[in-house]
Amino acid sequence: MKIKILGTRGKIEPKAEDHVNHTGFLIDDKILIDVGEEKYMDKHPKAVVFTHFHPDHAFFVPNKEKFIPKTPLFGPEAHDLIPQLKVISGKFEVEGYTFTPIPVIHALRLKSLGYIIKKAEKRIFITGDVAWIEKANLADLPPLDLVITEATFIKKGGRINRKKDRIFGHTGVPNLIRLLSPLTKKIVFCHYGEWFFEDTPHNSKQKIKALEKEIPLVPAHDGMEMEV
Ligand SMILES: [Zn+2]
Ligand SMILES: [Zn+2]
């Protein structure tokens, strides 16, 4: 599988060279995961899969434009702006890729899913934005070749909000490393928050690299390609 990370900027104002675009991942030039920028549709994906419907993952949300490309669309819950959306209810297959949805805790009013994507014997996991993932949802997973996750907060604990018994927001990079390292050979980070833009991209990437222990940690940039 060839994975292209189209955007690495979270839902924030600051940007930097090579860290301009919002979230999108292109698998083998065929499947697009999240559409943080309208221009990603110029890649003519054969299917589009959403992790959740925050504006930095679904560019059409702020302007309330309908999203009606002639492309199969999949997502975690129905959405007024996407009449043709197929709501994911379990494992599904598209264009020869098997998607296993993993429930992710992230937003109070939106459902979020991460996806294990399998082709031949290769498996990657795109988490989307994460406040937390219940360990039960990660139990008994087959070994992963790559995890792509987020880096909104570099500090431990991130920023978690609480309402009654619910949590939402983003956990920290150190927490994600602890949670995800046992599952995979490598972790790639994108979806950078404010902290990343307070220093040069080079120095900020070093802050992620400094947390490396058992497995390689790779800070991504817009347009970065990798192969598993
Ligand atoms: Zn989000
Ligand atoms: Zn986001």
PDB file of C-alpha atoms and ligand atoms in Angstrom:
ATOM      1  CA  MET A   1       0.000   0.000   0.000  1.00  0.00           C
ATOM      2  CA  LYS A   2       1.158   3.504  -0.820  1.00  0.00           C
ATOM      3  CA  ILE A   3      -0.083   6.124   1.625  1.00  0.00           C
ATOM      4  CA  LYS A   4       0.067   9.823   0.879  1.00  0.00           C
ATOM      5  CA  ILE A   5      -0.556  12.263   3.739  1.00  0.00           C
ATOM      6  CA  LEU A   6      -2.157  15.238   2.025  1.00  0.00           C
ATOM      7  CA  GLY A   7      -2.438  17.527   5.051  1.00  0.00           C
ATOM      8  CA  THR A   8      -0.879  17.841   8.493  1.00  0.00           C
ATOM      9  CA  ARG A   9      -2.480  20.961  10.000  1.00  0.00           C
ATOM     10  CA  GLY A  10      -5.136  20.608  12.712  1.00  0.00           C
ATOM     11  CA  LYS A  11      -8.109  22.932  13.075  1.00  0.00           C
ATOM     12  CA  ILE A  12      -6.037  26.016  13.888  1.00  0.00           C
ATOM     13  CA  GLU A  13      -5.069  29.352  12.310  1.00  0.00           C
ATOM     14  CA  PRO A  14      -1.251  29.150  12.189  1.00  0.00           C
ATOM     15  CA  LYS A  15       0.447  27.373   9.313  1.00  0.00           C
ATOM     16  CA  ALA A  16       4.001  26.781   8.125  1.00  0.00           C
ATOM     17  CA  GLU A  17       5.710  25.666   4.954  1.00  0.00           C
ATOM     18  CA  ASP A  18       4.695  22.032   4.261  1.00  0.00           C
ATOM     19  CA  HIS A  19       2.081  22.220   7.031  1.00  0.00           C
ATOM     20  CA  VAL A  20      -0.760  24.110   5.377  1.00  0.00           C
ATOM     21  CA  ASN A  21      -3.454  21.611   4.455  1.00  0.00           C
ATOM     22  CA  HIS A  22      -6.062  20.053   6.691  1.00  0.00           C
ATOM     23  CA  THR A  23      -6.554  16.318   7.042  1.00  0.00           C
ATOM     24  CA  GLY A  24      -6.624  13.891   4.112  1.00  0.00           C
ATOM     25  CA  PHE A  25      -4.994  10.544   3.368  1.00  0.00           C
ATOM     26  CA  LEU A  26      -4.802   8.961  -0.064  1.00  0.00           C
ATOM     27  CA  ILE A  27      -4.328   5.192  -0.291  1.00  0.00           C
ATOM     28  CA  ASP A  28      -2.804   3.942  -3.574  1.00  0.00           C
ATOM     29  CA  ASP A  29      -4.198   7.036  -5.329  1.00  0.00           C
ATOM     30  CA  LYS A  30      -7.616   5.371  -4.995  1.00  0.00           C
ATOM     31  CA  ILE A  31      -9.218   5.794  -1.591  1.00  0.00           C
ATOM     32  CA  LEU A  32      -9.441   9.132   0.178  1.00  0.00           C
ATOM     33  CA  ILE A  33      -9.818   9.198   3.951  1.00  0.00           C
ATOM     34  CA  ASP A  34     -11.167  12.597   5.111  1.00  0.00           C
ATOM     35  CA  VAL A  35     -11.569  15.659   2.886  1.00  0.00           C
ATOM     36  CA  GLY A  36     -10.093  18.560   4.857  1.00  0.00           C
ATOM     37  CA  GLU A  37      -9.538  20.505   1.614  1.00  0.00           C
ATOM     38  CA  GLU A  38     -11.820  20.742  -1.422  1.00  0.00           C
ATOM     39  CA  LYS A  39      -8.847  20.227  -3.774  1.00  0.00           C
ATOM     40  CA  TYR A  40      -8.422  16.644  -2.553  1.00  0.00           C
ATOM     41  CA  MET A  41     -11.389  15.678  -4.718  1.00  0.00           C
ATOM     42  CA  ASP A  42      -9.267  16.651  -7.777  1.00  0.00           C
ATOM     43  CA  LYS A  43      -7.432  13.360  -7.136  1.00  0.00           C
ATOM     44  CA  HIS A  44     -10.617  11.604  -8.336  1.00  0.00           C
ATOM     45  CA  PRO A  45     -10.759   9.012  -5.572  1.00  0.00           C
ATOM     46  CA  LYS A  46     -12.830   5.887  -6.221  1.00  0.00           C
ATOM     47  CA  ALA A  47     -14.228   6.075  -2.669  1.00  0.00           C
ATOM     48  CA  VAL A  48     -14.196   8.551   0.212  1.00  0.00           C
ATOM     49  CA  VAL A  49     -14.265   7.483   3.855  1.00  0.00           C
ATOM     50  CA  PHE A  50     -14.729   9.981   6.717  1.00  0.00           C
ATOM     51  CA  THR A  51     -13.423   9.577  10.273  1.00  0.00           C
ATOM     52  CA  HIS A  52     -15.787  12.296  11.562  1.00  0.00           C
ATOM     53  CA  PHE A  53     -17.434  15.485  10.376  1.00  0.00           C
ATOM     54  CA  HIS A  54     -15.390  18.269  11.964  1.00  0.00           C
ATOM     55  CA  PRO A  55     -14.602  21.001   9.378  1.00  0.00           C
ATOM     56  CA  ASP A  56     -10.884  20.155   9.191  1.00  0.00           C
ATOM     57  CA  HIS A  57     -11.893  16.669   7.992  1.00  0.00           C
ATOM     58  CA  ALA A  58     -14.929  17.718   5.915  1.00  0.00           C
ATOM     59  CA  PHE A  59     -14.223  21.082   4.225  1.00  0.00           C
ATOM     60  CA  PHE A  60     -17.863  21.667   3.174  1.00  0.00           C
ATOM     61  CA  VAL A  61     -19.252  21.774   6.733  1.00  0.00           C
ATOM     62  CA  PRO A  62     -18.583  25.459   7.653  1.00  0.00           C
ATOM     63  CA  ASN A  63     -20.307  26.819   4.508  1.00  0.00           C
ATOM     64  CA  LYS A  64     -23.110  24.262   4.706  1.00  0.00           C
ATOM     65  CA  GLU A  65     -22.494  23.169   1.096  1.00  0.00           C
ATOM     66  CA  LYS A  66     -23.898  19.827   0.005  1.00  0.00           C
ATOM     67  CA  PHE A  67     -21.180  17.252  -0.701  1.00  0.00           C
ATOM     68  CA  ILE A  68     -22.468  15.226  -3.632  1.00  0.00           C
ATOM     69  CA  PRO A  69     -19.572  13.849  -5.718  1.00  0.00           C
ATOM     70  CA  LYS A  70     -20.253  10.814  -7.952  1.00  0.00           C
ATOM     71  CA  THR A  71     -18.137   8.704  -5.623  1.00  0.00           C
ATOM     72  CA  PRO A  72     -19.142   6.146  -2.994  1.00  0.00           C
ATOM     73  CA  LEU A  73     -19.038   7.866   0.409  1.00  0.00           C
ATOM     74  CA  PHE A  74     -18.737   6.220   3.810  1.00  0.00           C
ATOM     75  CA  GLY A  75     -18.855   7.687   7.303  1.00  0.00           C
ATOM     76  CA  PRO A  76     -19.679   7.025  10.952  1.00  0.00           C
ATOM     77  CA  GLU A  77     -23.148   8.640  11.019  1.00  0.00           C
ATOM     78  CA  ALA A  78     -25.706  10.244   8.717  1.00  0.00           C
ATOM     79  CA  HIS A  79     -25.091  13.889   7.731  1.00  0.00           C
ATOM     80  CA  ASP A  80     -27.528  16.458   6.250  1.00  0.00           C
ATOM     81  CA  LEU A  81     -24.913  17.700   3.762  1.00  0.00           C
ATOM     82  CA  ILE A  82     -24.075  14.210   2.432  1.00  0.00           C
ATOM     83  CA  PRO A  83     -27.331  12.632   1.252  1.00  0.00           C
ATOM     84  CA  GLN A  84     -25.546   9.708  -0.472  1.00  0.00           C
ATOM     85  CA  LEU A  85     -23.440   8.750   2.547  1.00  0.00           C
ATOM     86  CA  LYS A  86     -23.365   5.083   3.474  1.00  0.00           C
ATOM     87  CA  VAL A  87     -23.357   4.839   7.260  1.00  0.00           C
ATOM     88  CA  ILE A  88     -20.785   2.301   8.409  1.00  0.00           C
ATOM     89  CA  SER A  89     -22.188  -0.429  10.624  1.00  0.00           C
ATOM     90  CA  GLY A  90     -19.278  -2.873  10.632  1.00  0.00           C
ATOM     91  CA  LYS A  91     -16.412  -4.222   8.563  1.00  0.00           C
ATOM     92  CA  PHE A  92     -16.758  -3.336   4.874  1.00  0.00           C
ATOM     93  CA  GLU A  93     -14.865  -3.745   1.636  1.00  0.00           C
ATOM     94  CA  VAL A  94     -14.241  -1.155  -1.051  1.00  0.00           C
ATOM     95  CA  GLU A  95     -11.994  -1.404  -4.141  1.00  0.00           C
ATOM     96  CA  GLY A  96     -10.303  -4.499  -2.683  1.00  0.00           C
ATOM     97  CA  TYR A  97      -9.476  -2.879   0.687  1.00  0.00           C
ATOM     98  CA  THR A  98     -11.029  -4.190   3.887  1.00  0.00           C
ATOM     99  CA  PHE A  99     -11.977  -1.494   6.392  1.00  0.00           C
ATOM    100  CA  THR A 100     -12.464  -2.440  10.031  1.00  0.00           C
ATOM    101  CA  PRO A 101     -13.970   0.504  11.941  1.00  0.00           C
ATOM    102  CA  ILE A 102     -12.638   1.167  15.450  1.00  0.00           C
ATOM    103  CA  PRO A 103     -14.804   3.408  17.697  1.00  0.00           C
ATOM    104  CA  VAL A 104     -12.849   6.465  18.840  1.00  0.00           C
ATOM    105  CA  ILE A 105     -13.836   8.891  21.612  1.00  0.00           C
ATOM    106  CA  HIS A 106     -13.293  12.441  20.358  1.00  0.00           C
ATOM    107  CA  ALA A 107     -16.271  14.822  20.170  1.00  0.00           C
ATOM    108  CA  LEU A 108     -19.347  15.314  22.309  1.00  0.00           C
ATOM    109  CA  ARG A 109     -21.884  15.569  19.500  1.00  0.00           C
ATOM    110  CA  LEU A 110     -20.185  13.667  16.684  1.00  0.00           C
ATOM    111  CA  LYS A 111     -19.412  10.014  16.218  1.00  0.00           C
ATOM    112  CA  SER A 112     -15.793   9.215  15.289  1.00  0.00           C
ATOM    113  CA  LEU A 113     -14.254   6.127  13.756  1.00  0.00           C
ATOM    114  CA  GLY A 114     -10.687   5.074  13.134  1.00  0.00           C
ATOM    115  CA  TYR A 115     -10.033   2.476  10.442  1.00  0.00           C
ATOM    116  CA  ILE A 116      -7.821  -0.540  10.089  1.00  0.00           C
ATOM    117  CA  ILE A 117      -7.287  -0.826   6.353  1.00  0.00           C
ATOM    118  CA  LYS A 118      -6.081  -4.155   5.008  1.00  0.00           C
ATOM    119  CA  LYS A 119      -4.838  -5.068   1.548  1.00  0.00           C
ATOM    120  CA  ALA A 120      -3.072  -8.369   0.882  1.00  0.00           C
ATOM    121  CA  GLU A 121      -1.235  -9.008   4.187  1.00  0.00           C
ATOM    122  CA  LYS A 122      -0.580  -5.324   4.960  1.00  0.00           C
ATOM    123  CA  ARG A 123      -2.551  -3.472   7.606  1.00  0.00           C
ATOM    124  CA  ILE A 124      -2.539   0.178   8.565  1.00  0.00           C
ATOM    125  CA  PHE A 125      -4.596   1.996  11.206  1.00  0.00           C
ATOM    126  CA  ILE A 126      -5.706   5.595  10.720  1.00  0.00           C
ATOM    127  CA  THR A 127      -7.052   6.796  14.064  1.00  0.00           C
ATOM    128  CA  GLY A 128      -8.432  10.232  13.165  1.00  0.00           C
ATOM    129  CA  ASP A 129      -8.708  12.649  16.114  1.00  0.00           C
ATOM    130  CA  VAL A 130      -8.476  10.962  19.503  1.00  0.00           C
ATOM    131  CA  ALA A 131      -9.533  11.854  23.037  1.00  0.00           C
ATOM    132  CA  TRP A 132      -9.207   8.154  23.798  1.00  0.00           C
ATOM    133  CA  ILE A 133      -9.720   4.678  22.379  1.00  0.00           C
ATOM    134  CA  GLU A 134     -11.115   2.056  24.743  1.00  0.00           C
ATOM    135  CA  LYS A 135      -8.521  -0.694  25.187  1.00  0.00           C
ATOM    136  CA  ALA A 136     -11.265  -3.283  24.531  1.00  0.00           C
ATOM    137  CA  ASN A 137     -11.570  -1.881  21.003  1.00  0.00           C
ATOM    138  CA  LEU A 138      -7.850  -2.490  20.424  1.00  0.00           C
ATOM    139  CA  ALA A 139      -7.720  -5.969  21.960  1.00  0.00           C
ATOM    140  CA  ASP A 140      -6.936  -8.978  19.764  1.00  0.00           C
ATOM    141  CA  LEU A 141      -5.939  -6.884  16.762  1.00  0.00           C
ATOM    142  CA  PRO A 142      -3.569  -8.529  14.300  1.00  0.00           C
ATOM    143  CA  PRO A 143      -0.134  -6.816  14.139  1.00  0.00           C
ATOM    144  CA  LEU A 144      -0.188  -3.541  12.228  1.00  0.00           C
ATOM    145  CA  ASP A 145       2.451  -2.338   9.777  1.00  0.00           C
ATOM    146  CA  LEU A 146       1.741   1.334  10.405  1.00  0.00           C
ATOM    147  CA  VAL A 147      -0.411   3.588  12.598  1.00  0.00           C
ATOM    148  CA  ILE A 148      -1.185   7.157  11.522  1.00  0.00           C
ATOM    149  CA  THR A 149      -2.438   9.321  14.351  1.00  0.00           C
ATOM    150  CA  GLU A 150      -2.707  12.932  15.483  1.00  0.00           C
ATOM    151  CA  ALA A 151      -0.509  15.410  17.339  1.00  0.00           C
ATOM    152  CA  THR A 152      -2.785  18.241  18.448  1.00  0.00           C
ATOM    153  CA  PHE A 153      -1.045  18.342  21.839  1.00  0.00           C
ATOM    154  CA  ILE A 154       2.572  17.352  22.529  1.00  0.00           C
ATOM    155  CA  LYS A 155       2.100  17.483  26.297  1.00  0.00           C
ATOM    156  CA  LYS A 156       1.031  14.439  28.257  1.00  0.00           C
ATOM    157  CA  GLY A 157      -2.727  14.316  28.757  1.00  0.00           C
ATOM    158  CA  GLY A 158      -3.453  16.681  25.871  1.00  0.00           C
ATOM    159  CA  ARG A 159      -6.630  18.645  26.496  1.00  0.00           C
ATOM    160  CA  ILE A 160      -9.573  16.566  27.614  1.00  0.00           C
ATOM    161  CA  ASN A 161     -12.943  18.110  28.395  1.00  0.00           C
ATOM    162  CA  ARG A 162     -15.526  16.413  30.553  1.00  0.00           C
ATOM    163  CA  LYS A 163     -19.309  16.573  30.546  1.00  0.00           C
ATOM    164  CA  LYS A 164     -21.053  14.257  33.022  1.00  0.00           C
ATOM    165  CA  ASP A 165     -19.525  10.842  32.292  1.00  0.00           C
ATOM    166  CA  ARG A 166     -18.333  11.755  28.786  1.00  0.00           C
ATOM    167  CA  ILE A 167     -14.870  12.911  27.742  1.00  0.00           C
ATOM    168  CA  PHE A 168     -13.937  14.681  24.531  1.00  0.00           C
ATOM    169  CA  GLY A 169     -11.056  16.609  22.964  1.00  0.00           C
ATOM    170  CA  HIS A 170      -7.570  15.375  22.149  1.00  0.00           C
ATOM    171  CA  THR A 171      -5.207  13.291  24.230  1.00  0.00           C
ATOM    172  CA  GLY A 172      -1.448  13.994  24.167  1.00  0.00           C
ATOM    173  CA  VAL A 173       1.240  12.560  21.915  1.00  0.00           C
ATOM    174  CA  PRO A 174       2.883  10.666  24.849  1.00  0.00           C
ATOM    175  CA  ASN A 175      -0.455   8.990  25.653  1.00  0.00           C
ATOM    176  CA  LEU A 176      -0.943   7.971  22.025  1.00  0.00           C
ATOM    177  CA  ILE A 177       2.557   6.502  21.897  1.00  0.00           C
ATOM    178  CA  ARG A 178       1.853   4.381  24.976  1.00  0.00           C
ATOM    179  CA  LEU A 179      -1.521   3.257  23.688  1.00  0.00           C
ATOM    180  CA  LEU A 180      -0.515   2.487  20.114  1.00  0.00           C
ATOM    181  CA  SER A 181       3.145   1.337  20.268  1.00  0.00           C
ATOM    182  CA  PRO A 182       2.290  -2.249  21.278  1.00  0.00           C
ATOM    183  CA  LEU A 183       0.145  -2.614  18.161  1.00  0.00           C
ATOM    184  CA  THR A 184       2.462  -1.530  15.377  1.00  0.00           C
ATOM    185  CA  LYS A 185       5.910  -1.335  13.771  1.00  0.00           C
ATOM    186  CA  LYS A 186       5.804   2.436  13.275  1.00  0.00           C
ATOM    187  CA  ILE A 187       3.709   5.518  14.188  1.00  0.00           C
ATOM    188  CA  VAL A 188       3.292   8.526  11.906  1.00  0.00           C
ATOM    189  CA  PHE A 189       2.025  11.822  13.357  1.00  0.00           C
ATOM    190  CA  CYS A 190       0.032  14.543  11.632  1.00  0.00           C
ATOM    191  CA  HIS A 191      -2.822  16.973  12.576  1.00  0.00           C
ATOM    192  CA  TYR A 192      -0.461  19.328  14.401  1.00  0.00           C
ATOM    193  CA  GLY A 193      -1.811  21.790  16.968  1.00  0.00           C
ATOM    194  CA  GLU A 194      -0.637  25.260  18.046  1.00  0.00           C
ATOM    195  CA  TRP A 195       2.468  23.925  19.813  1.00  0.00           C
ATOM    196  CA  PHE A 196       3.936  22.783  16.482  1.00  0.00           C
ATOM    197  CA  PHE A 197       3.829  26.278  14.970  1.00  0.00           C
ATOM    198  CA  GLU A 198       5.378  28.049  17.971  1.00  0.00           C
ATOM    199  CA  ASP A 199       8.813  26.818  16.866  1.00  0.00           C
ATOM    200  CA  THR A 200      10.265  25.896  13.462  1.00  0.00           C
ATOM    201  CA  PRO A 201       8.795  22.727  11.937  1.00  0.00           C
ATOM    202  CA  HIS A 202      12.253  21.152  12.240  1.00  0.00           C
ATOM    203  CA  ASN A 203      12.461  21.792  15.987  1.00  0.00           C
ATOM    204  CA  SER A 204       8.863  20.737  16.576  1.00  0.00           C
ATOM    205  CA  LYS A 205       9.461  17.458  14.749  1.00  0.00           C
ATOM    206  CA  GLN A 206      12.462  16.870  17.016  1.00  0.00           C
ATOM    207  CA  LYS A 207      10.089  17.078  20.005  1.00  0.00           C
ATOM    208  CA  ILE A 208       8.217  14.082  18.614  1.00  0.00           C
ATOM    209  CA  LYS A 209      11.432  12.230  17.722  1.00  0.00           C
ATOM    210  CA  ALA A 210      12.662  12.782  21.295  1.00  0.00           C
ATOM    211  CA  LEU A 211       9.814  10.570  22.551  1.00  0.00           C
ATOM    212  CA  GLU A 212      10.985   7.631  20.424  1.00  0.00           C
ATOM    213  CA  LYS A 213      11.680   4.407  22.346  1.00  0.00           C
ATOM    214  CA  GLU A 214      10.678   0.996  21.016  1.00  0.00           C
ATOM    215  CA  ILE A 215       9.460   1.878  17.537  1.00  0.00           C
ATOM    216  CA  PRO A 216      10.128   4.653  14.998  1.00  0.00           C
ATOM    217  CA  LEU A 217       8.030   7.811  15.347  1.00  0.00           C
ATOM    218  CA  VAL A 218       7.675   9.754  12.126  1.00  0.00           C
ATOM    219  CA  PRO A 219       6.435  13.376  12.067  1.00  0.00           C
ATOM    220  CA  ALA A 220       4.696  13.913   8.724  1.00  0.00           C
ATOM    221  CA  HIS A 221       4.542  16.900   6.372  1.00  0.00           C
ATOM    222  CA  ASP A 222       2.005  17.779   3.675  1.00  0.00           C
ATOM    223  CA  GLY A 223       2.440  15.471   0.686  1.00  0.00           C
ATOM    224  CA  MET A 224       4.560  12.889   2.509  1.00  0.00           C
ATOM    225  CA  GLU A 225       4.414   9.436   0.936  1.00  0.00           C
ATOM    226  CA  MET A 226       5.167   6.103   2.504  1.00  0.00           C
ATOM    227  CA  GLU A 227       4.886   2.487   1.499  1.00  0.00           C
ATOM    228  CA  VAL A 228       4.006  -0.557   3.598  1.00  0.00           C
TER     229      VAL A 228
HETATM  230 ZN    ZN B   1     -12.036  16.468  15.246  1.00  0.00          ZN
HETATM  231 ZN    ZN B   2      -9.322  17.449  13.430  1.00  0.00          ZN
END
